[in-house]
PDB file of C-alpha atoms in Angstrom:
ATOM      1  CA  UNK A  24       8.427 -24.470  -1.420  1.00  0.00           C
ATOM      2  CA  UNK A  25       8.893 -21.902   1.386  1.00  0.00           C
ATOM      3  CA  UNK A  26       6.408 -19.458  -0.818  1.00  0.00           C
ATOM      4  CA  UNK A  27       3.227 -22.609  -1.692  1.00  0.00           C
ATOM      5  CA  UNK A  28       3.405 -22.991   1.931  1.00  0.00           C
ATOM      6  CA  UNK A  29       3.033 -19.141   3.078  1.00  0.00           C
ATOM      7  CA  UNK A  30       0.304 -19.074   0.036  1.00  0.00           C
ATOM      8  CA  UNK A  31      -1.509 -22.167   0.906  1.00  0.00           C
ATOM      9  CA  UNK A  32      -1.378 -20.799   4.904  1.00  0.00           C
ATOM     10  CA  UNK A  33      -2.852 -17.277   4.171  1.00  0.00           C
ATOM     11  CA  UNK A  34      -5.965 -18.980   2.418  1.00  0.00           C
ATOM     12  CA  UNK A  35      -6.294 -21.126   4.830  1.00  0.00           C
ATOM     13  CA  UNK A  36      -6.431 -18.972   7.645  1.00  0.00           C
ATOM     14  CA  UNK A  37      -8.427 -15.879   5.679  1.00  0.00           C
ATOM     15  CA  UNK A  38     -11.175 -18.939   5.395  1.00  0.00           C
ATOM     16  CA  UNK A  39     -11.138 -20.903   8.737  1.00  0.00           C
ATOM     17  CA  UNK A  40      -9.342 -18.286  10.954  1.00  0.00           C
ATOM     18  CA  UNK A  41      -6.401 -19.266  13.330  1.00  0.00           C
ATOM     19  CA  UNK A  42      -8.623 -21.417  15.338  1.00  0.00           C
ATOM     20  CA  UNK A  43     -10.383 -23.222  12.712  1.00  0.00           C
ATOM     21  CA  UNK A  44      -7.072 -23.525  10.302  1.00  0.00           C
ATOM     22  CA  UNK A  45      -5.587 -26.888   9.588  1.00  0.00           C
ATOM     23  CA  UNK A  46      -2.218 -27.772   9.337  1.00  0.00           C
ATOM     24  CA  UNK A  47      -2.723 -30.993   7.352  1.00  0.00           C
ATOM     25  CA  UNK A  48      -4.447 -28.958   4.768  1.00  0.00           C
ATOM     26  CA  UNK A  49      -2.025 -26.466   4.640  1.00  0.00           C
ATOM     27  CA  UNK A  50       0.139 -29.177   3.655  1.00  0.00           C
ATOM     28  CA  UNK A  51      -1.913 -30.732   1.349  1.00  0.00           C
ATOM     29  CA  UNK A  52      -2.957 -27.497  -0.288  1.00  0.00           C
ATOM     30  CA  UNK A  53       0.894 -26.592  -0.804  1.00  0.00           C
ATOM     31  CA  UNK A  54       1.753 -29.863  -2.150  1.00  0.00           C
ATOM     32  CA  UNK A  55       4.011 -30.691   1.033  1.00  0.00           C
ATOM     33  CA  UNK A  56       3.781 -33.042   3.714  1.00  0.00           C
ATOM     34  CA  UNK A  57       3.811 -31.469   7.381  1.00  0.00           C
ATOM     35  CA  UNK A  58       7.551 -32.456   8.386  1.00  0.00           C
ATOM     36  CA  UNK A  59       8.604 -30.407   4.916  1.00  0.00           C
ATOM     37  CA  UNK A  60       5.990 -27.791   6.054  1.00  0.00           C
ATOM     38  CA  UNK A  61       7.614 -27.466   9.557  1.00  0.00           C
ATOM     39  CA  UNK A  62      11.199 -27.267   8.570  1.00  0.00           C
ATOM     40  CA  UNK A  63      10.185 -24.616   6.127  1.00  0.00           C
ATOM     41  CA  UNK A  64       8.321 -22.222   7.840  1.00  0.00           C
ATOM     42  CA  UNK A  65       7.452 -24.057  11.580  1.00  0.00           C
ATOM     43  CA  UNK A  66       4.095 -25.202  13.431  1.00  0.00           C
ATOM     44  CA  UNK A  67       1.109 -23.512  12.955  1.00  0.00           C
ATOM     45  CA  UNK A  68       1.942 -20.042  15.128  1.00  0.00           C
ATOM     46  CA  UNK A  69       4.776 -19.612  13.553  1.00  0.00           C
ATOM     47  CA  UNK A  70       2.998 -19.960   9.989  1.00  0.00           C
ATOM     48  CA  UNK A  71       0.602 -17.562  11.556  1.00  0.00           C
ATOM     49  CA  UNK A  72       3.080 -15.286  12.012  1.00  0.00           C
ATOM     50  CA  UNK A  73       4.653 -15.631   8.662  1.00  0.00           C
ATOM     51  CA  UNK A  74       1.986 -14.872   6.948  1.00  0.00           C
ATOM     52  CA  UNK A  75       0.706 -11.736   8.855  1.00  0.00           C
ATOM     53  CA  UNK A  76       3.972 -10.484   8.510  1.00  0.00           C
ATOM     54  CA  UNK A  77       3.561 -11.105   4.709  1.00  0.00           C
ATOM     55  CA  UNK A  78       0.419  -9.712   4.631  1.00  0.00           C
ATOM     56  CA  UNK A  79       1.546  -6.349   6.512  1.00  0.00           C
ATOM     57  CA  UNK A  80       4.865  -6.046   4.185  1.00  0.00           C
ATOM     58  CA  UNK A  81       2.959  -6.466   0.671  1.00  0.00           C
ATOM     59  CA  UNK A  82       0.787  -3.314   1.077  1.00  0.00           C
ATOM     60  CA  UNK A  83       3.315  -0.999   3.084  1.00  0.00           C
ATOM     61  CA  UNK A  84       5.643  -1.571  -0.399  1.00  0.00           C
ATOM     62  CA  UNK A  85       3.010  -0.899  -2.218  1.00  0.00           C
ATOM     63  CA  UNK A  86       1.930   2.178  -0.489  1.00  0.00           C
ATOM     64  CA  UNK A  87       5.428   3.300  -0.470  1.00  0.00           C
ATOM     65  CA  UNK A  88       5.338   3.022  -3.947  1.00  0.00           C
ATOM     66  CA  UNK A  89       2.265   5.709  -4.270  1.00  0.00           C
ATOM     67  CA  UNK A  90       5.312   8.904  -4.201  1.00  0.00           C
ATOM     68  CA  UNK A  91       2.828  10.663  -1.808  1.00  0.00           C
ATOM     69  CA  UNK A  92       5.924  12.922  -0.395  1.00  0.00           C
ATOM     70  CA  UNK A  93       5.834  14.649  -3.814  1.00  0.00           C
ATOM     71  CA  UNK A  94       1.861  15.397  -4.459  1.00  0.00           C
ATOM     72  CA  UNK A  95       0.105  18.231  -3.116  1.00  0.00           C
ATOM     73  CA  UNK A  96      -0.824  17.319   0.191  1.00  0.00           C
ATOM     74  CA  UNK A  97      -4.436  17.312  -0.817  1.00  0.00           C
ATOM     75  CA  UNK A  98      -4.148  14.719  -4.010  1.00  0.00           C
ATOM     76  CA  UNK A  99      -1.855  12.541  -1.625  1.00  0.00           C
ATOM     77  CA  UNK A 100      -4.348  12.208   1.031  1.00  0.00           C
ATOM     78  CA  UNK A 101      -7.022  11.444  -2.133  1.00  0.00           C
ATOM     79  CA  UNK A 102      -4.355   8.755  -3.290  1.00  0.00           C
ATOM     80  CA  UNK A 103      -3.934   7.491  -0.014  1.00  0.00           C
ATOM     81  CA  UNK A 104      -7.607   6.976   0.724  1.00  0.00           C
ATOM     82  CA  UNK A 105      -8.030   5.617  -3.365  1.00  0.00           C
ATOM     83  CA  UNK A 106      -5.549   3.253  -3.391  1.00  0.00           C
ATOM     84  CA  UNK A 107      -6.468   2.085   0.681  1.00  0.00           C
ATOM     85  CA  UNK A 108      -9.857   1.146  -0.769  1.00  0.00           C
ATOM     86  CA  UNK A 109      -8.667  -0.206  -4.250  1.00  0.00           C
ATOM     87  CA  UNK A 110      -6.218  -2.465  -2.392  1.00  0.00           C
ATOM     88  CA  UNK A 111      -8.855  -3.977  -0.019  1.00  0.00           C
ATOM     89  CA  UNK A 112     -11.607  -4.659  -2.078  1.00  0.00           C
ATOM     90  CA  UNK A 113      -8.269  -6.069  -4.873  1.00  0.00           C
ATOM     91  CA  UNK A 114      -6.969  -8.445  -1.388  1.00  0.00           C
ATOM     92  CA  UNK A 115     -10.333 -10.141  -0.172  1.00  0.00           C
ATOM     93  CA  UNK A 116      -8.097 -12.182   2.287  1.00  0.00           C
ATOM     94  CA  UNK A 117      -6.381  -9.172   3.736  1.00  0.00           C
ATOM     95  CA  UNK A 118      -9.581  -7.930   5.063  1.00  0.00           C
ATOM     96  CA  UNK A 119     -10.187 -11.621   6.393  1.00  0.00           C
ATOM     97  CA  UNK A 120      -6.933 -11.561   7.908  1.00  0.00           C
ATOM     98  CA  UNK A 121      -7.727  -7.971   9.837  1.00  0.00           C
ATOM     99  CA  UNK A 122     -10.819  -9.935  10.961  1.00  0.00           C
ATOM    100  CA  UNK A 123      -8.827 -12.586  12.216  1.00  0.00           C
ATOM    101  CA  UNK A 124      -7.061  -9.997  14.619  1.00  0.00           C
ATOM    102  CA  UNK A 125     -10.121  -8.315  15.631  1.00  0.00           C
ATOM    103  CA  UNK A 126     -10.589 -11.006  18.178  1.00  0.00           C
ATOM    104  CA  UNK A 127      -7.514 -10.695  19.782  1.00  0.00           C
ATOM    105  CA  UNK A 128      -5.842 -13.631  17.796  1.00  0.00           C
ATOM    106  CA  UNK A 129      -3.156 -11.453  15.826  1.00  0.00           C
ATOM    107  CA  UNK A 130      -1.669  -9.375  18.804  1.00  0.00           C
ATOM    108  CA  UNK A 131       0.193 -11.709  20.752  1.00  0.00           C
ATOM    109  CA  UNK A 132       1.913 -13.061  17.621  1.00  0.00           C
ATOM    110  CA  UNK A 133       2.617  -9.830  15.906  1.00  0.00           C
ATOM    111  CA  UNK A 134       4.441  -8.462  19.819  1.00  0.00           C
ATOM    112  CA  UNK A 135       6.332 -11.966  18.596  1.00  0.00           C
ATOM    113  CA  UNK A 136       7.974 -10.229  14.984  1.00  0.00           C
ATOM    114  CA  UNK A 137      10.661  -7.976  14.767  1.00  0.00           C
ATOM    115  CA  UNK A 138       9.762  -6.690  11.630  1.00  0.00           C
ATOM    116  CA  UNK A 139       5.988  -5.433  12.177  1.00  0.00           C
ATOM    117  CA  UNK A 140       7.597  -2.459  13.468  1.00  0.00           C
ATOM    118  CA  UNK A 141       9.946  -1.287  11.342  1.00  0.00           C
ATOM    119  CA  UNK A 142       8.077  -1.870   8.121  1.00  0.00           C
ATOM    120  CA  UNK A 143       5.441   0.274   9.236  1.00  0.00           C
ATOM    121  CA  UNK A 144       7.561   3.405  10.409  1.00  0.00           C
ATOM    122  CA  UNK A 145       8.473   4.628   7.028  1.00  0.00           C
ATOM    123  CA  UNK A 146       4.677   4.691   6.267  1.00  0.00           C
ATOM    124  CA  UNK A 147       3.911   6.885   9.218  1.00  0.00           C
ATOM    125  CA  UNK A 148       6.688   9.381   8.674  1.00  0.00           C
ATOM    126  CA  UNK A 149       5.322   9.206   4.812  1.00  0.00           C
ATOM    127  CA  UNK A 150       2.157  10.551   5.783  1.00  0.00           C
ATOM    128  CA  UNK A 151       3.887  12.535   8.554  1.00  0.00           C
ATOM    129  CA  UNK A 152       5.303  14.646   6.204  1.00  0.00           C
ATOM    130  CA  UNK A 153       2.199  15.157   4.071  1.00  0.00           C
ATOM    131  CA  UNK A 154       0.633  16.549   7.079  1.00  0.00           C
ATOM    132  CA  UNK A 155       3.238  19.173   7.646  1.00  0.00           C
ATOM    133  CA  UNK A 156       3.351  20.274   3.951  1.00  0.00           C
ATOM    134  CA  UNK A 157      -0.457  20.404   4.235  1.00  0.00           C
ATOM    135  CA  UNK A 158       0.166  22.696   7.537  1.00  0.00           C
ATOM    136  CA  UNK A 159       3.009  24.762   6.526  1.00  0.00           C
ATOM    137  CA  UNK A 160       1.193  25.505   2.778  1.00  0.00           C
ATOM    138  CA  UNK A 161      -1.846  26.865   4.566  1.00  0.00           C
ATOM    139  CA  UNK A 162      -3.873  23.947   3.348  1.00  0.00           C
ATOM    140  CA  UNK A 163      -4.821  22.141   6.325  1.00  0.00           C
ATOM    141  CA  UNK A 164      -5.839  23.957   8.995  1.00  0.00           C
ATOM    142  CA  UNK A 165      -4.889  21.141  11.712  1.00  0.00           C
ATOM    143  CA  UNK A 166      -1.753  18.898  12.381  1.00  0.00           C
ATOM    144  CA  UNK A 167      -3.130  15.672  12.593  1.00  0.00           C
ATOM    145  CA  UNK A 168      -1.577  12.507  14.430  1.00  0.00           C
ATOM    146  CA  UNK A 169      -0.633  10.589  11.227  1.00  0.00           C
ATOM    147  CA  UNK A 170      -1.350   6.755  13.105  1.00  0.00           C
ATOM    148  CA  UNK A 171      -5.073   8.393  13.934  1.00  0.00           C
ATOM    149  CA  UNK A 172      -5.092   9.682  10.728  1.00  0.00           C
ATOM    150  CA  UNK A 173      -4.367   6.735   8.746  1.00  0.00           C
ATOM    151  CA  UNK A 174      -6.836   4.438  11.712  1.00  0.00           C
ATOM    152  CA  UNK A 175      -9.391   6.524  10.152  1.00  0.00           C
ATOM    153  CA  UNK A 176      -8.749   5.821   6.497  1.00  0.00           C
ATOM    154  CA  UNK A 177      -8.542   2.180   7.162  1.00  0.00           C
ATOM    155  CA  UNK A 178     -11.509   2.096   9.049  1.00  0.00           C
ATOM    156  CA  UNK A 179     -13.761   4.049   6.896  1.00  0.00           C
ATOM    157  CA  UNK A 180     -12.560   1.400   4.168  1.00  0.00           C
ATOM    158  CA  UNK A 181     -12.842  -1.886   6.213  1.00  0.00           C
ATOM    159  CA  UNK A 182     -16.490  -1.368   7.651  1.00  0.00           C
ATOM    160  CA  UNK A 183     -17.994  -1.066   5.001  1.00  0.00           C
ATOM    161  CA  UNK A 184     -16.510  -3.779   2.998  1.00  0.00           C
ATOM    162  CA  UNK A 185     -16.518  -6.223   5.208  1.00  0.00           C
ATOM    163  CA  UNK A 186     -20.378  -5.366   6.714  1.00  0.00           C
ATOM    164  CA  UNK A 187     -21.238  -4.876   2.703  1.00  0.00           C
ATOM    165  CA  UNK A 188     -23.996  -8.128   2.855  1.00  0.00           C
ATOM    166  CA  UNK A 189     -25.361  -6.793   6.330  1.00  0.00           C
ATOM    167  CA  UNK A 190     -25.620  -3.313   5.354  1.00  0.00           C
ATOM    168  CA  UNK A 191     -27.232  -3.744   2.004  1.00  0.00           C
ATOM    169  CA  UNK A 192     -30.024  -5.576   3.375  1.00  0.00           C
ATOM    170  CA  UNK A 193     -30.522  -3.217   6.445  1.00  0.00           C
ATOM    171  CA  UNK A 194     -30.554   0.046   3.670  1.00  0.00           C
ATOM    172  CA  UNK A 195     -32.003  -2.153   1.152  1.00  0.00           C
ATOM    173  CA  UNK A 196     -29.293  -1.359  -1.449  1.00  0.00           C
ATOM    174  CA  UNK A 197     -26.234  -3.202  -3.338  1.00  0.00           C
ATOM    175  CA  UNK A 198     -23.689  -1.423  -1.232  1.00  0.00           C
ATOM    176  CA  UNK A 199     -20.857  -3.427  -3.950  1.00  0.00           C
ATOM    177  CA  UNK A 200     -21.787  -2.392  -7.518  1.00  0.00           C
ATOM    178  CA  UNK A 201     -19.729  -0.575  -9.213  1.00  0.00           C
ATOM    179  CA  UNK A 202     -22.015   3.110  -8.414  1.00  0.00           C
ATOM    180  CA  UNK A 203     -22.529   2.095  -4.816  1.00  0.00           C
ATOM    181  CA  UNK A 204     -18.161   1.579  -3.960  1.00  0.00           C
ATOM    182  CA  UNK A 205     -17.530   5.128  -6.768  1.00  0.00           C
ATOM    183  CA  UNK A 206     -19.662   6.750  -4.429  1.00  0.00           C
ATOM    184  CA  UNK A 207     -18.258   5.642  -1.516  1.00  0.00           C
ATOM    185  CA  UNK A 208     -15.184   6.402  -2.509  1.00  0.00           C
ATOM    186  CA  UNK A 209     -15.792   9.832  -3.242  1.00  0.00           C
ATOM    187  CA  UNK A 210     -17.302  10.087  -0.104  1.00  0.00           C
ATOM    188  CA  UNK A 211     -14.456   9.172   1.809  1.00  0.00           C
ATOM    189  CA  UNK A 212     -12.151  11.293   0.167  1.00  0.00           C
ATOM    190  CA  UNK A 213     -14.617  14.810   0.569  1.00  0.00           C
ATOM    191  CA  UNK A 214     -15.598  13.735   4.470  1.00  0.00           C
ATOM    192  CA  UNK A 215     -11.546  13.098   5.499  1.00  0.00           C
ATOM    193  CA  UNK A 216     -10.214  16.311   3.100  1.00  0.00           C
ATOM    194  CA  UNK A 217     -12.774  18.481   4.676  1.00  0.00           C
ATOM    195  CA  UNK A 218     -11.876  17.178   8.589  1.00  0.00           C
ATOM    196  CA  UNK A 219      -8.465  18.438   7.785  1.00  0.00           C
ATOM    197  CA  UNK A 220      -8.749  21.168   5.954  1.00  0.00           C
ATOM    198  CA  UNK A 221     -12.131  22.923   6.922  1.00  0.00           C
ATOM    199  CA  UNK A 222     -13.730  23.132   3.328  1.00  0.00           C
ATOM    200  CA  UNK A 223     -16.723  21.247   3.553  1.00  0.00           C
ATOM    201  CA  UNK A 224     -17.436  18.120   1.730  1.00  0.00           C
ATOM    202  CA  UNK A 225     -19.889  19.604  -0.405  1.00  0.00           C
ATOM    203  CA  UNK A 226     -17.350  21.770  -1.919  1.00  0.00           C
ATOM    204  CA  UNK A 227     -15.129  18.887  -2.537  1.00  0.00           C
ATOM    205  CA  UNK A 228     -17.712  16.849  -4.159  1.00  0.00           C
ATOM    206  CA  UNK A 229     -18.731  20.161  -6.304  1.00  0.00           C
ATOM    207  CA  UNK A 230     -15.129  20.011  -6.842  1.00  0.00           C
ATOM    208  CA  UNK A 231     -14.878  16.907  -8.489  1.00  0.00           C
ATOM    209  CA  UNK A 232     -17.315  17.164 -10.407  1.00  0.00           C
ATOM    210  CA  UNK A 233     -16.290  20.345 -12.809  1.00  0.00           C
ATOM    211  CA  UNK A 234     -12.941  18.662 -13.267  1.00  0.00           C
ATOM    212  CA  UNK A 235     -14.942  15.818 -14.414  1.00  0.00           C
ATOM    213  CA  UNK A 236     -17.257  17.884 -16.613  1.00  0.00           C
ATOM    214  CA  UNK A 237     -13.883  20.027 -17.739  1.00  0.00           C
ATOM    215  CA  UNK A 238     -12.888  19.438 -21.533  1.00  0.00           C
ATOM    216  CA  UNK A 239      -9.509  17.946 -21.759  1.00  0.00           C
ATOM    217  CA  UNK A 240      -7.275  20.576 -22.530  1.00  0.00           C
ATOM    218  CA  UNK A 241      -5.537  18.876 -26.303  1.00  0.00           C
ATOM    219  CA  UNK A 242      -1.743  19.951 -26.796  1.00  0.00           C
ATOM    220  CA  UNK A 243      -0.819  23.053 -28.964  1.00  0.00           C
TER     221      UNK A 243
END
């Protein structure tokens, strides 16, 4: 029951916000009444929270999943950025959530959990020590803050998703086929490898390209 009602209360407030979100159709939408809703989980803040701290826990196990500690620091960074995008553009309601606490709404409930914090250390100290294998190899030529770092991933990622419909009318293009979000993708990967490691975009585009044009090498 505990699980309809966290589901039910993350759609809910990815669509109407914290402000505009319902607890009688959070109820209704789990299949509970409100007194079964609060003893679960609690009144609406605390679903709030729940769910945000839901949210925040699915994609840090994920990411810790992505083994970037053992990649060249390079292809980590490029699996970082991939999967960053992959997973947005996959969680619709994520990015809905993250709009949520643009307005303020999220902070004072997330100073509220006691898990925010540790969940997300491990992540930081992942790409932590990406960076320094990066430094120490002679591949990047900068130790970068691994919180600004990982700001800038997310951000590159979020604008553009979630300002797709404005942007493709401004630039008069489909900024969410297929082509358009490749592209993007690619260039994500070239402009953030080249801030850290001086080689310009360009050359990481060229890059990628003659491993895509390379013939697959078939086993002896």
């Amino acid at each position: 029951m505990r699980l309809r009602i966290l589901e039910a209360a993350k759609q809910e407030f990815a669509t109407h916000g914290l402000a505009g979100a319902r607890v009688d159709r959070i109820a209704a939408n789990a299949g509970a009444n409100k007194r079964m809703l609060y003893y679960h989980v609690g009144k609406k803040d605390d679903l709030y929270l729940a769910v945000l701290e839901g949210a925040y826990e699915k994609i840090r196990v994920e990411e810790r999943g992505l083994d970037l500690e053992h990649l060249d620091p390079p292809k980590a960074i490029e699996r970082l950025i991939d999967f960053t995008w992959n997973y947005f553009i996959r969680n619709p309601e994520f990015l809905a959530l993250l709009n949520t606490g643009k307005s303020g709404a999220g902070a004072p409930h997330l100073k509220r959990s006691t898990q925010v914090k540790s969940m997300h250390s491990p992540f930081v100290e992942m790409i932590r020590t990406v960076i320094r294998r990066g430094v120490e190899s002679g591949v990047s030529r900068w130790r970068s803050d691994p919180v600004q770092l990982y700001i800038s991933i997310a951000a590159l990622c979020f604008f553009y998703l979630s300002n797709s419909a404005t942007l493709s009318v401004i630039f008069g293009r489909d900024l969410l086929t297929k082509e358009a979000k490749d592209e993007r993708l690619d260039h994500m990967v070239a402009l953030v490898l080249a801030a850290l490691t001086g080689k310009s975009a360009a050359a990481f585009a060229k890059d990628k390209a003659a491993r895509v044009r390379a013939p697959v090498q078939q086993p002896s």
